[in-house]
Tab-separated table of C-alpha atoms and ligand atoms in Angstrom:
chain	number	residue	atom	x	y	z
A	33	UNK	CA	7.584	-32.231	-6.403
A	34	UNK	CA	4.564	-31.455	-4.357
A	35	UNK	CA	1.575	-29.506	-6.191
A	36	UNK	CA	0.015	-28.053	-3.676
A	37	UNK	CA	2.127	-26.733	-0.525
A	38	UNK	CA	0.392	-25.577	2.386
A	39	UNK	CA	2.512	-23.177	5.297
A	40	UNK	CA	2.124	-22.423	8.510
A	41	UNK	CA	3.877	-19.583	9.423
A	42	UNK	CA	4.608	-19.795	12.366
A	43	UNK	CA	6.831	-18.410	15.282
A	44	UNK	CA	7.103	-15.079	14.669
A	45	UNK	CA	6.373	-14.167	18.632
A	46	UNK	CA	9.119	-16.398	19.555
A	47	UNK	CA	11.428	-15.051	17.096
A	48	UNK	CA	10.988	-11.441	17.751
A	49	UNK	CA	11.204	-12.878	21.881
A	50	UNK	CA	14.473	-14.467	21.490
A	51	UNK	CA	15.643	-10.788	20.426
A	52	UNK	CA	14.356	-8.870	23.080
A	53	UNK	CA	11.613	-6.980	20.421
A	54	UNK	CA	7.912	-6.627	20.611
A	55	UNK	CA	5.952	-9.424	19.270
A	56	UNK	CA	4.965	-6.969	16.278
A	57	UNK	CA	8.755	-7.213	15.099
A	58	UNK	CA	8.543	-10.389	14.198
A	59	UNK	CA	5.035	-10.395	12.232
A	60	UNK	CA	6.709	-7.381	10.185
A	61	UNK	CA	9.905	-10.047	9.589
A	62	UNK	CA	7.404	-12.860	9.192
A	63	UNK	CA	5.875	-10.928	5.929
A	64	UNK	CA	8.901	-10.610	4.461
A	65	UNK	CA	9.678	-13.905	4.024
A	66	UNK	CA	6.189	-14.779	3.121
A	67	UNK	CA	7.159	-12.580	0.459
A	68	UNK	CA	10.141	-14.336	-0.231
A	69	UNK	CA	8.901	-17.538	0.099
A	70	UNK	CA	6.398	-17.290	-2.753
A	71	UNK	CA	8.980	-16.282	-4.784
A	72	UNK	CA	11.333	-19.345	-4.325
A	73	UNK	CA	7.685	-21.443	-4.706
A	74	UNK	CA	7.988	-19.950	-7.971
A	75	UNK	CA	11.189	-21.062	-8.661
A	76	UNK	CA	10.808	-24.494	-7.380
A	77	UNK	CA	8.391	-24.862	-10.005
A	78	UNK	CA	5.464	-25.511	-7.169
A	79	UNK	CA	1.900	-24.926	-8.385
A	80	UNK	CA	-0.406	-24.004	-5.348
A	81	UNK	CA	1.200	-22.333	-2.107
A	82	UNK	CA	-1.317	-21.573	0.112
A	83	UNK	CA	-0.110	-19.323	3.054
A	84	UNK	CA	-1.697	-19.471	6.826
A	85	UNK	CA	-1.686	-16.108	7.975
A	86	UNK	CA	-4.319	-15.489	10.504
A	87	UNK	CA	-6.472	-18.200	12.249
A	88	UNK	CA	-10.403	-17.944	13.261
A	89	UNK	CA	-8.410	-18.355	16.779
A	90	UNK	CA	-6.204	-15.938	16.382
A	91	UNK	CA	-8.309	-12.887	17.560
A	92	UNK	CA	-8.466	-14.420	21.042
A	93	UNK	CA	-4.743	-12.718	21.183
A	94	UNK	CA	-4.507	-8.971	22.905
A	95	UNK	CA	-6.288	-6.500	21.212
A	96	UNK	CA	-2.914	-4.693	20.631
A	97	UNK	CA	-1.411	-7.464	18.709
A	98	UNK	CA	-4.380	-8.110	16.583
A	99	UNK	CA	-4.414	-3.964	15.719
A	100	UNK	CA	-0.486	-4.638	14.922
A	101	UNK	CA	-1.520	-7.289	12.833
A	102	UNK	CA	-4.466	-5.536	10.968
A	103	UNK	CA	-2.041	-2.737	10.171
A	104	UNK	CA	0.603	-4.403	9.034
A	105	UNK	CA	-2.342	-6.557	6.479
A	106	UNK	CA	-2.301	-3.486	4.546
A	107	UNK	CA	1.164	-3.157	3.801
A	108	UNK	CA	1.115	-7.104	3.061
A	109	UNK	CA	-1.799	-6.360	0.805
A	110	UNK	CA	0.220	-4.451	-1.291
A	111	UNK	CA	2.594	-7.321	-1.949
A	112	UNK	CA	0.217	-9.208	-2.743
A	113	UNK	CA	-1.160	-7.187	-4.985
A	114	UNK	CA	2.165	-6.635	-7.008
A	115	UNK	CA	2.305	-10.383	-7.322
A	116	UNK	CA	-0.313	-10.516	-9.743
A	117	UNK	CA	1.968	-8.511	-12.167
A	118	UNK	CA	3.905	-11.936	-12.396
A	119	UNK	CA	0.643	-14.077	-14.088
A	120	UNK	CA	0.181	-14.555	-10.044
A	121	UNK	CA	-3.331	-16.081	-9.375
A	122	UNK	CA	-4.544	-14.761	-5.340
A	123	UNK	CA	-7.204	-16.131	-3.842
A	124	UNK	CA	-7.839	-15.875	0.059
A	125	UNK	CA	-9.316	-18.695	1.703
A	126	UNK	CA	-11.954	-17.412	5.314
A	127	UNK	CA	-14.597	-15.674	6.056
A	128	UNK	CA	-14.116	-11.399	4.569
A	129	UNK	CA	-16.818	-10.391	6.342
A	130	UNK	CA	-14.913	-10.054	9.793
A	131	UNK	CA	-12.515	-7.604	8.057
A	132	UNK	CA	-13.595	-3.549	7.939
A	133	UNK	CA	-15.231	-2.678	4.608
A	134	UNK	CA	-12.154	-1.082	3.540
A	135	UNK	CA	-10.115	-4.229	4.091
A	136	UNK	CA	-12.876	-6.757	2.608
A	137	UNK	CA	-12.875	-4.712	-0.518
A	138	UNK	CA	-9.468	-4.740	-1.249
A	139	UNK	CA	-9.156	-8.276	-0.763
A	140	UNK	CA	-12.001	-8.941	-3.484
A	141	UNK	CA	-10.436	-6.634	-5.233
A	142	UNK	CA	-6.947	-8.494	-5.487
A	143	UNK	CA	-8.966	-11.691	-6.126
A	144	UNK	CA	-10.736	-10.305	-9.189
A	145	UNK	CA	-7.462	-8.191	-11.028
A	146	UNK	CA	-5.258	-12.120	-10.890
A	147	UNK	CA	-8.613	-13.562	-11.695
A	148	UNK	CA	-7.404	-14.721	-15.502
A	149	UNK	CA	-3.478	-15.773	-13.944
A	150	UNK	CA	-2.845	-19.389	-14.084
A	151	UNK	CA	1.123	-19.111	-13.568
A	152	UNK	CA	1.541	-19.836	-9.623
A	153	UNK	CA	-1.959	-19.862	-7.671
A	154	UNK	CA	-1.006	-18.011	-3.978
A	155	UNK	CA	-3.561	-18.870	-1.436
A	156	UNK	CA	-3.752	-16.408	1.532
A	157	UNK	CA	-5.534	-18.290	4.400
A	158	UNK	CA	-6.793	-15.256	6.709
A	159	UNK	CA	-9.703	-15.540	9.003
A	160	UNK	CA	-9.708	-19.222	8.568
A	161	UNK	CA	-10.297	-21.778	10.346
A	162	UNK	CA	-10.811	-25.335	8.600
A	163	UNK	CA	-13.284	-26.084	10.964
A	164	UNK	CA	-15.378	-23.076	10.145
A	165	UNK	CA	-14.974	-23.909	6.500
A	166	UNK	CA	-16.383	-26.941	6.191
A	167	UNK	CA	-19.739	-25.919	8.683
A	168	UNK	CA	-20.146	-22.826	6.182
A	169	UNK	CA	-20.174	-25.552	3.607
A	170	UNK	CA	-22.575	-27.424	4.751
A	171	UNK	CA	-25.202	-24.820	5.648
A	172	UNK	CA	-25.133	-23.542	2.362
A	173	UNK	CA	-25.394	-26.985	1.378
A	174	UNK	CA	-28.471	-27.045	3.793
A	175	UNK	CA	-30.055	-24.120	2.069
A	176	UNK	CA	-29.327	-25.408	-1.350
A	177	UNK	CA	-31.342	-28.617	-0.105
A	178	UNK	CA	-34.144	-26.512	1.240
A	179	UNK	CA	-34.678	-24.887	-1.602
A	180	UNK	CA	-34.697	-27.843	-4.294
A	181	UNK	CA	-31.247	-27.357	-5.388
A	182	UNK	CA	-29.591	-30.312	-4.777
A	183	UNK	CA	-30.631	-33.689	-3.802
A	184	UNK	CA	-28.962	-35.691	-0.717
A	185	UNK	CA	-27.835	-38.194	-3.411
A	186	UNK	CA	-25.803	-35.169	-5.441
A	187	UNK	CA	-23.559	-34.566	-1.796
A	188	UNK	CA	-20.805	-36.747	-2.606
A	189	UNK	CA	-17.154	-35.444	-1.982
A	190	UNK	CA	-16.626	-33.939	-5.123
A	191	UNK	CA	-19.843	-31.874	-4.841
A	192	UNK	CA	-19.528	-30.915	-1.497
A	193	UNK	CA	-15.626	-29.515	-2.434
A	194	UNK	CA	-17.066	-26.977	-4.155
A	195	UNK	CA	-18.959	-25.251	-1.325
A	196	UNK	CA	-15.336	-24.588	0.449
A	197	UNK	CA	-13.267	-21.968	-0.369
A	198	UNK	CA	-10.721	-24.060	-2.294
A	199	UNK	CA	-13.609	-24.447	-4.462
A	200	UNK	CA	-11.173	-25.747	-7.859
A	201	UNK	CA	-7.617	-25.941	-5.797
A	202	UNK	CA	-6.438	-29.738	-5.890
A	203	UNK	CA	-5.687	-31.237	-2.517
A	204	UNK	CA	-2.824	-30.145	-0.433
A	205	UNK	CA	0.262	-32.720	-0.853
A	206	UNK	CA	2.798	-31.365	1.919
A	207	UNK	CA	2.272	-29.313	4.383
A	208	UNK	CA	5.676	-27.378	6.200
A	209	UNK	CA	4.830	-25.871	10.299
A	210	UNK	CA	7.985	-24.263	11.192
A	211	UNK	CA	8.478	-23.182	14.722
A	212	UNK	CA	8.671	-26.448	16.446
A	213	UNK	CA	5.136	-27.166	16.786
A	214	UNK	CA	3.682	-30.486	15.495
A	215	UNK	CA	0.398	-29.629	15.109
A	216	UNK	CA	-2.016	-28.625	12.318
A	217	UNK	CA	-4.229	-25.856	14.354
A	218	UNK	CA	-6.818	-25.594	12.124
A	219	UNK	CA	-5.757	-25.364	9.030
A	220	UNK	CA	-6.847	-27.090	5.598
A	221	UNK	CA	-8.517	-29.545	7.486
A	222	UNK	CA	-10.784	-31.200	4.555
A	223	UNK	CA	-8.024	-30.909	2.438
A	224	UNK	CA	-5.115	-32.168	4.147
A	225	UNK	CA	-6.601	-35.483	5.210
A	226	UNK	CA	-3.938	-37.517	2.855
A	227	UNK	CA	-1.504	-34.439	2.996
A	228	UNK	CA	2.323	-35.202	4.488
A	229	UNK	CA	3.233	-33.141	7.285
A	230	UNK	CA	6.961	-31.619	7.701
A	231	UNK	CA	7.324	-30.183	10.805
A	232	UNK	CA	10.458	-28.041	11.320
A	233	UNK	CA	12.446	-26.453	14.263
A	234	UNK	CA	12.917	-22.861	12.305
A	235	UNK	CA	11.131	-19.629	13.327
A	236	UNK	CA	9.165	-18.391	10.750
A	237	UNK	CA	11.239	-15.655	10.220
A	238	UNK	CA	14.472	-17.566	9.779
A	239	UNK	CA	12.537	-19.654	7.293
A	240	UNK	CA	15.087	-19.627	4.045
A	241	UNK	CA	15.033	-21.131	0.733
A	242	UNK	CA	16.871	-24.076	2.146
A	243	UNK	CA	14.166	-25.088	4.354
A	244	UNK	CA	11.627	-25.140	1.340
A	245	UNK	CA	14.123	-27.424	-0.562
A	246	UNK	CA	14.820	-29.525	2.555
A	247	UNK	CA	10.791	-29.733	3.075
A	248	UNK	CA	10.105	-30.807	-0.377
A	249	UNK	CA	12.970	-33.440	-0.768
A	250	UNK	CA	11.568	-34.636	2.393
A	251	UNK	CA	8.225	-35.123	0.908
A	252	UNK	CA	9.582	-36.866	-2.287
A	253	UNK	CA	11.209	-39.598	0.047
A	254	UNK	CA	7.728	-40.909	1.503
A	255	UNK	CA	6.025	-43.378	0.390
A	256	UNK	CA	2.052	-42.204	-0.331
A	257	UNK	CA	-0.479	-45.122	-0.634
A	258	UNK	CA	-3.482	-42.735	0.104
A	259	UNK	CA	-5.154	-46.262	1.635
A	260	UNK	CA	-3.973	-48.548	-1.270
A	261	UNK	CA	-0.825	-51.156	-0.795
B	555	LIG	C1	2.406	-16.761	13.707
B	555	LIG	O1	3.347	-16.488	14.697
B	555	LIG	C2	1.619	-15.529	13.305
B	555	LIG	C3	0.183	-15.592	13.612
B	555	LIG	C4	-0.415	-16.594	14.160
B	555	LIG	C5	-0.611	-14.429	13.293
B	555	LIG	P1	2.943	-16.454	16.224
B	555	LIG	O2	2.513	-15.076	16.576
B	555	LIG	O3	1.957	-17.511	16.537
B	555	LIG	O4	4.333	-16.769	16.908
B	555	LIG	P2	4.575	-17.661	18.206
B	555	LIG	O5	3.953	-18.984	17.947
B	555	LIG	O6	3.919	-16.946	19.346
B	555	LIG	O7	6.055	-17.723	18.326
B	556	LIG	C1	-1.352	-21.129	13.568
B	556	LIG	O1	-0.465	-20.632	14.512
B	556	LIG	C2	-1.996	-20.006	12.826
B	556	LIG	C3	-1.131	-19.240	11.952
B	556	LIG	C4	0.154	-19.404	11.774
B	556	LIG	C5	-1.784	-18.203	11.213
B	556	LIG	P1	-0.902	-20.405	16.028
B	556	LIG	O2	0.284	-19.843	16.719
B	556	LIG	O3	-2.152	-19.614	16.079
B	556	LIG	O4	-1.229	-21.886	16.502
B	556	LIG	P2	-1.215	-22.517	17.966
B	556	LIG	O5	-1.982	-21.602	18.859
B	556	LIG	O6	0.209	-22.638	18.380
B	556	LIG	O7	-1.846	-23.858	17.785
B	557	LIG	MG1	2.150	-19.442	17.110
């Protein structure tokens, strides 16, 4: 089994299209199954699920779908939240400082209360953007340089992981993009660079329990050599 399973969730515009609903419809059917999904993580006896939910890109969309989205964060927040009744550890990976006060706090919040879980680790990406993550890296790295902190020599891999905000997470080992879409957008980008990608033709919000299982027997069938023979 996989360790660390990244998602994409994505195609819940299409979905809600195909049924003649607002777009909205199908982010409020999309966090259901997140909720879901982290559930049969659970079950499948997978470690670290980390969750894409909102992209550094994603506020280029029209200002009423990124209000639908902020409102319905709230309602996911209190999932989440909830979750760390169940030894859940939540940690959410991008930048808090583009979310309202209200919102930021609530989010640190969350992090500190399943601060001492180590059951399942749930990893909420949200406001990020892999690309942004690793250039916030490296200018702290810069000021930590600047002022005597660390030496050019220290910056090896291992060092410079702990400046992102998986800061502790192990590599990602498989990551699923439902909708049809084979690309990566953004996501995990340090992280992923040995990951294996599944790429699948379900909406997000058809996404069942059998897709998970399909996704992970599929990653158990290749062959990983990370550069070796
Ligand atoms: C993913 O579904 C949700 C977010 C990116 C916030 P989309 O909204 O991208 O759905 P499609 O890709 O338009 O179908
Ligand atoms: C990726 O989906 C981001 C999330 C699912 C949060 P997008 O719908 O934003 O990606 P593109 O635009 O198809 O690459
Ligand atoms: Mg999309």
């Amino acid at each position: 089994m996989p360790l660390h399973v990244g998602i994409i969730m994505d195609g819940n515009g299409r979905w809600a299209k195909k049924r003649g609903l607002p777009r909205t419809a199908g982010h409020s059917q999309g966090a259901k199954v997140f909720k879901k999904t982290v559930e049969w993580c659970r079950e499948l006896g997978i470690k670290y699920a980390t969750f894409y939910a909102f992209s550094t890109e994603n506020w280029k969309r029209p200002k009423e779908e990124v209000d639908a989205i902020m409102s319905l964060l709230n309602k996911y927040l209190d999932d989440i939240r909830k979750m760390s009744q169940k030894n859940t550890r939540i940690i959410f990976l991008g930048d808090k400082s583009a979310f309202s006060d209200d919102v930021a706090a609530r989010l640190t919040e969350i992090e500190e209360v399943s601060a001492a879980n180590d059951g399942l680790y749930v990893l909420v990406a949200l406001n990020y953007g892999g690309r942004d993550e690793i250039l916030t890296a490296a200018k702290k790295i810069a000021q930590e340089y600047k002022s005597g902190k660390i030496s050019i020599d220290e910056i090896d891999e291992t060092a410079f992981e702990d400046y992102l905000y998986t800061k502790g997470i192990p590599p990602v080992d498989l990551i699923i993009r439902p909708s049809g879409e084979q690309r990566t957008s953004n996501f995990l980008v340090w992280q992923a660079a040995y990951a294996e990608l599944v790429f699948m033709d379900v909406l997000w919000p058809d996404f069942s329990k059998k897709d998970l299982t399909a996704a992970c027997e599929e990653f158990m069938s290749r062959n990983r050599r990370f550069g070796g023979v």
